[in-house]
Steps between C-alpha positions, in 0.01 A plus 500: 500500500260207482180493302295555819709805589483663158348848513335690221623844401213652695599312817865600463395864463285488814774329699745764386265764636487306825881496530513875432230605749540250780834624631370769730121499514267334748146556630463796728423461869571127518852490647392337826531124527145421600209329330300820460782658299536191283127487431501869407785439255314210343184707475688782329606256230147361467348848477750595228425179306123439517515194275786331685405155625616400849679199352699717256585739783630217717713369215646846452574526873671161487712613205588823682621308807694247289313198634519280190685202645453154352236384745291816471509470121405132533171593669429851371685534172756769426397852599662637182256306279263793468299597196565837337180628660612387846842657452334829411263472797784441745736761355363768732562271798858453390562864417360645822537227758796272427721621784226487762362159404846347458598602853162409645484147356859378462577304818847499656655504847810718532816412691378736774172312550272740314223314318387665178209413275269497802232744607301576814135396480229703679454219754858542626650195328774507236450343158740413219342607173661246264323183624177694551493621139604162359206336675257762372638473147466123493144523633409752229667289232294201610183707492561689174683240294372175648849400612535262796556663838734223617797737519358718777667317789836445324529867398373662819644276771619156389826596333603746770418266786675203342818687416508664843466163673788358296733799515516490880499126570782536752298752703219420745169466314362803687764722335427389143210744468460870572578733655270795550632851537406861567439814299681824566156662527152352463364842402767566236659162427815508290729232644427153636774336711492131586543385859762234411676363191252423224391168357356478150155488659478811714170577676422761235561250218275246672230763560514600133492136397197424716319807367590408141370146551172628648433766237621284211268219607209744540553639150538159339166399653300793361195386306484537122269798533728688742757735355817540711537846654791734438821420686459804725151381596626148575759646736262750659243232573754285683710763679298824525200400711320655797374295795186631665433551871307219661571258216870494418633193325203292613284668236754479218439231239734637231868408480713766669860508619450445878360157414795397278615218727166325531414565132832377363473191717154421364628543142834320528483239775284258296775488234742276698773757547788254522420354158442846356834636622687189379335526156582870486866435581513226235367749245753763606788253457365378165472853363848584629640166378617405850286188545787327682408693816186286526718199587602662829332278759473789746265707285178334613583532870607863462167580336306305763678678788462839333129454435445407863647837598303683228168354615573583864633851444271626223178298539468374856635819657324833455680792340664692783572869442850564645572774750694712255203501264252644753754753625599357838745687719799313635477279807617695805761297678606141440233249390462187713480175302217253559563134575305315231266327454243678718195340661245783488338746262331800665227669296439876532307780341661842482193685639673814378518532201137404530413456130627225270764618252413421139809615307876484525537876568240492780631179659854640487380822661333299777817297556710815535244651741506190721878485499519868591252446788687195631842662477426858599200477735566162660879511478532160335784405268271443200146423394385230739339248268681222316271546199200714409228398253340761275172474315684576175599135458844518663683430823737770627826419671533628856778343703487197274567132547821516703481796738335527841188713482312707756140405447381274785644581843675204659464288187711675237776239506270202441272623222451726200264795527294563187247781468240584236465873441165626627265497800311170513294548812169493312594378152734249339800555278454406136494128434807538278700671778402232751595225254842660450560461873311179573621292205784663309719663766475214750579240232796708394615516863466126563662389174775760539590393854356801681214320676474145631244287314270479804517871580226674699301808395396740776330835486696781663242521781572142607861581585444831685201612706491869415388493137202400285730448199445366233145636539188308595390419146842386384570302818172313456612414146848370589351269764384284209844485338723195494769517769296735722505404866296647785 
């Protein structure tokens, strides 16, 4: 045992207690793999240890999950370098919560495609806890100890992205990141299955990395007079929010999870990502004594190609909630493929549901109601729209990019049909929801090969003469949009 790892008799005694008690105990009522359960477990520890600092708690969580690799230690120090007081403070965490926190944080993908170490956030997205907590810990260390915050990108995203790009160099760049997956139940989530073989940078890992970069940067930028909140409060503020009717995301100035893509872009894009990833890889190889890998002339191109896909998929494109996540029923019959790229985008409002949806549960409920109406009342094979935009900050997958929809009679094979949930006869959707459609989704479609670059936007009413869709107010608005044609 090295000098840094030497423990006093008191520390050894406490750790012995931890080994004795941690075998079978865990917090009560927190077995579900969602953010609310994780926050409750953290809060139980905080309530049992009133003097526990959030930084000490994060170090204890890191030790519990076994995340003391060389690069993490390089930026954060070893999690086992705790004072006697900190060991005592975290003993209750270890004794009561080791099993739960170890399973919640330790990230692996099984041979059967189950991704562990990830949890379901209230907004319907899935987040890996390890990069999230590393980002928060580094931000707190910078705030509390005056340490530089330069390790936020390497620890949250840089290392994972770089290694993922390199590990799959023989695969198309689009397959070097992701995938997403689906929970067995969004109400009682216990198992998350990926939609295809995993890369090192699954969607959940990237979501956790983006969130860790955002929150870590926020914490490192706190003023000298501001004391950092408890870990549970940091997580609640970002994930457990309520959007209000008539305002939605337009009125939100705080940093919350539905804005992770735009926020992470504003934090990280100025850093010159290519240089950052290359420097991160060089550090990884130095710490692992494998510097010879840096002489591979293909490394720079692999990183460049991978970053191009990352920017497109996770920054240019909006987050799209997959069908399995909102509880879609199966397509009835055989889907008909579209011939891409398409030339038109047809804009709709749902009319019914008539109110904007402001949360993942409500938007999912609306999606199921529309699918049920289209399948059962109208006799269609599926929900008619290609995509549906909620006012919760997300786009919901309907028939998707590649399947023929049933949204604009006589025009379904030449354009996508996208609807914003709500009745916009007399009022407009939220600015954020309109921007998701106008800027993010169409850019994603053009860059991804779904729409031609000079595509045309039409309101539903322009293609058929029996409807006022997308509502008078909304139609007046889209007439000012780029690509709109009379």
